[in-house]
Short mmCIF file of C-alpha atoms and ligand atoms in Angstrom, two decimals:
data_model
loop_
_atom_site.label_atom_id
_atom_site.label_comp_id
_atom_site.label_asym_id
_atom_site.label_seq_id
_atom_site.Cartn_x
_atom_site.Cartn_y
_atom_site.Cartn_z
CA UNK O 1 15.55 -6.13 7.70
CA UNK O 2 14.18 -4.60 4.29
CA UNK O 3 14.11 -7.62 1.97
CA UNK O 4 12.22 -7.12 -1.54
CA UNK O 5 10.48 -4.40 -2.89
CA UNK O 6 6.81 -5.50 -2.96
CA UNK O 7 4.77 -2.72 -4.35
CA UNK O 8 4.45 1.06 -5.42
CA UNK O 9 0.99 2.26 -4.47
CA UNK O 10 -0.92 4.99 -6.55
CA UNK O 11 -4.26 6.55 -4.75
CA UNK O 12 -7.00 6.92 -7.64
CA UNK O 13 -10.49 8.44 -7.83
CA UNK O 14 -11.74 5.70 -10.54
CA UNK O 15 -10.23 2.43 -10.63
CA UNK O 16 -11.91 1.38 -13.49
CA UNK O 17 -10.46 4.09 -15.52
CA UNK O 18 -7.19 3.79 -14.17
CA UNK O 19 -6.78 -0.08 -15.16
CA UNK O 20 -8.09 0.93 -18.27
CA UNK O 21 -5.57 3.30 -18.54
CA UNK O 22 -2.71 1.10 -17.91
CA UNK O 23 -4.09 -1.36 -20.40
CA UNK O 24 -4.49 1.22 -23.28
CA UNK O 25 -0.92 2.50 -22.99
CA UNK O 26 1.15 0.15 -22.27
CA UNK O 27 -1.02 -3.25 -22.59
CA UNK O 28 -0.61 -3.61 -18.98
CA UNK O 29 -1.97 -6.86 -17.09
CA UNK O 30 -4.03 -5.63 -14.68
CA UNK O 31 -5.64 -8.22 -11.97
CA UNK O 32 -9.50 -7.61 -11.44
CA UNK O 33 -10.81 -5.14 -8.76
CA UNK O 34 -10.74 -6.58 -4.95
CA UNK O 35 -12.56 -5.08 -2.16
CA UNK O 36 -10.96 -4.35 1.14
CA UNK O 37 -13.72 -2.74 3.77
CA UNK O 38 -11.37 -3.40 6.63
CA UNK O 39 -8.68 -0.49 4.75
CA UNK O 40 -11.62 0.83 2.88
CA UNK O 41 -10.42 0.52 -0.57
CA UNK O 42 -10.84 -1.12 -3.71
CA UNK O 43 -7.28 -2.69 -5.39
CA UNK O 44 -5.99 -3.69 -8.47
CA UNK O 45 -2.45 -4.39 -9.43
CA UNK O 46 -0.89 -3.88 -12.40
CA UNK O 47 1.52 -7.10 -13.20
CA UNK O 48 5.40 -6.51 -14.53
CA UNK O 49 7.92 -8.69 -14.09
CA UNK O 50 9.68 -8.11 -10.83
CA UNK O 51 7.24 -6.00 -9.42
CA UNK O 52 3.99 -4.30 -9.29
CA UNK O 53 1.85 -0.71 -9.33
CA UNK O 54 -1.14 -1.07 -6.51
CA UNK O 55 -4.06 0.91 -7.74
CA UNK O 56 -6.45 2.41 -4.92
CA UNK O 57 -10.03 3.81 -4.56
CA UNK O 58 -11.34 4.52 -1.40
CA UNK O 59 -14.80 2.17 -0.90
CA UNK O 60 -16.34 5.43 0.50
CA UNK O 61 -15.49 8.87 2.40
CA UNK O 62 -14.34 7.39 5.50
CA UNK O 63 -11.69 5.82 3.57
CA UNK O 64 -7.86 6.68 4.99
CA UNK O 65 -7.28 7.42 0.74
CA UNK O 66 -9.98 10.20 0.43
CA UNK O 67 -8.01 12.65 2.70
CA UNK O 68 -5.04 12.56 0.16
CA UNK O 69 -7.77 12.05 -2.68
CA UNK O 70 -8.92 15.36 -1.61
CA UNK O 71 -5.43 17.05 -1.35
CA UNK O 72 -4.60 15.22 -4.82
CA UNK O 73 -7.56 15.52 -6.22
CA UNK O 74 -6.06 13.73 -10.11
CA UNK O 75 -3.99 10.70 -7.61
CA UNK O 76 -0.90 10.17 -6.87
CA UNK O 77 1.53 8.27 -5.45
CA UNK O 78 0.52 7.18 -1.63
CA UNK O 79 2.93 4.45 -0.15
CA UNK O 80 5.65 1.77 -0.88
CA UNK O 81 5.49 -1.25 0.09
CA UNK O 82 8.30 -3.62 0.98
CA UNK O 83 8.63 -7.32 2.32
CA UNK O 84 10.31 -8.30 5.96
CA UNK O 85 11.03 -11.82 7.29
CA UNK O 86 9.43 -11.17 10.70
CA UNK O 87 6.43 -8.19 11.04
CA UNK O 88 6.61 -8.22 14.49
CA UNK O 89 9.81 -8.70 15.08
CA UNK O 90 11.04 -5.70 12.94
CA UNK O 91 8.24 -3.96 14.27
CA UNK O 92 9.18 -4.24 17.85
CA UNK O 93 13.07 -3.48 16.72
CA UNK O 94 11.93 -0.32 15.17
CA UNK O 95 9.36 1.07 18.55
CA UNK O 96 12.43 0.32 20.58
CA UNK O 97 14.47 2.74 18.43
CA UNK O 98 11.81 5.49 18.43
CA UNK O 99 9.80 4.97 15.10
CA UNK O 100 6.26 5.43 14.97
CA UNK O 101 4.08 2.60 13.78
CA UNK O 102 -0.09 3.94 12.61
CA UNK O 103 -3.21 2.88 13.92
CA UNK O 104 -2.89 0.33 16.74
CA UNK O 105 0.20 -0.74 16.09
CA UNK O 106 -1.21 -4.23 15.24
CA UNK O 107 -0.14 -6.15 11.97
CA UNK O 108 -3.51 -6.41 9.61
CA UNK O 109 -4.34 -8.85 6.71
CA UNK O 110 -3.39 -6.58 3.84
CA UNK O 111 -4.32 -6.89 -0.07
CA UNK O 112 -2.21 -9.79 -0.78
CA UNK O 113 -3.73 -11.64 2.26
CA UNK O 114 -0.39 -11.06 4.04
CA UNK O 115 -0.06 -9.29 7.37
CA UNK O 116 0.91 -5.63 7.08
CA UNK O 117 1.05 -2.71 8.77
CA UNK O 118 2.49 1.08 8.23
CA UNK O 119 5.11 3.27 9.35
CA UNK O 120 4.55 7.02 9.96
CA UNK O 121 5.28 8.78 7.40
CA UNK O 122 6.51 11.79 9.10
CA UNK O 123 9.82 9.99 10.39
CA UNK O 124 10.64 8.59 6.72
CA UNK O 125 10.46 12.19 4.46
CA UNK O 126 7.13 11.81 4.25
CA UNK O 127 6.88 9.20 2.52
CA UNK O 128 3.96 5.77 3.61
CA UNK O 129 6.27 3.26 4.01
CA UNK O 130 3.87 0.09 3.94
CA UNK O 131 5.91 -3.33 5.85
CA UNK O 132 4.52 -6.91 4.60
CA UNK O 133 5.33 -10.12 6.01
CA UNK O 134 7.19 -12.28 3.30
CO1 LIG B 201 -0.02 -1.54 -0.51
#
């Protein structure tokens, strides 16, 4: 069901300095800031080749990020994110076999305009395992 890796996403407290970041080191191509109020954070990604980082800032402190903002208070990695043919179809394949899906369970329009949703993180070692519709 996993088909391409999408995305490695990196939780930040200033996107603007994190871009520029990327840029100075490694003359990075970075796409400009979006706003997301629906996830409550601000994206940008940083362009390579086959793939690309996803930097976050939460919009505010109801954002999901500023929990882990405040447990990682310098960022840090937050969730992959990896393409499927069929969201709800590999969604309802993995409820049936016991796999916990956040939040309402509902695919949502996600930064690349692209439904998405995410698994718990708890039954995958901890680690945000984002699902995007190819
Ligand atoms: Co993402």
């Amino acid at each position: 069901m996993l088909k391409k890796f999408n995305h490695l996403a990196i939780a930040v407290k200033n996107i603007k300095k994190a871009s520029e970041m990327y840029k100075h080191a490694f003359d990075a191509k970075v796409s400009s800031p979006k706003s997301y109020p629906k996830h409550g954070v601000k994206v940008v990604f940083v362009e390579m080749d086959n793939s690309k980082i996803e930097l976050m800032e939460p919009l505010d402190g109801h954002s999901p990020i500023s929990n882990f903002l405040k447990k990682h208070p310098e960022g840090g990695i937050h969730h992959i994110c990896v393409e499927v043919e069929n969201i709800y179809k590999v969604r309802d394949n993995l409820i049936e076999k016991g796999f916990r899906i956040l939040g309402d369970g509902q695919p949502k329009i996600g930064a690349h305009d692209k439904l998405v949703l995410f698994l718990h993180p708890k039954d995958f070692n901890n680690t945000l395992i984002e699902l995007e519709q190819e």
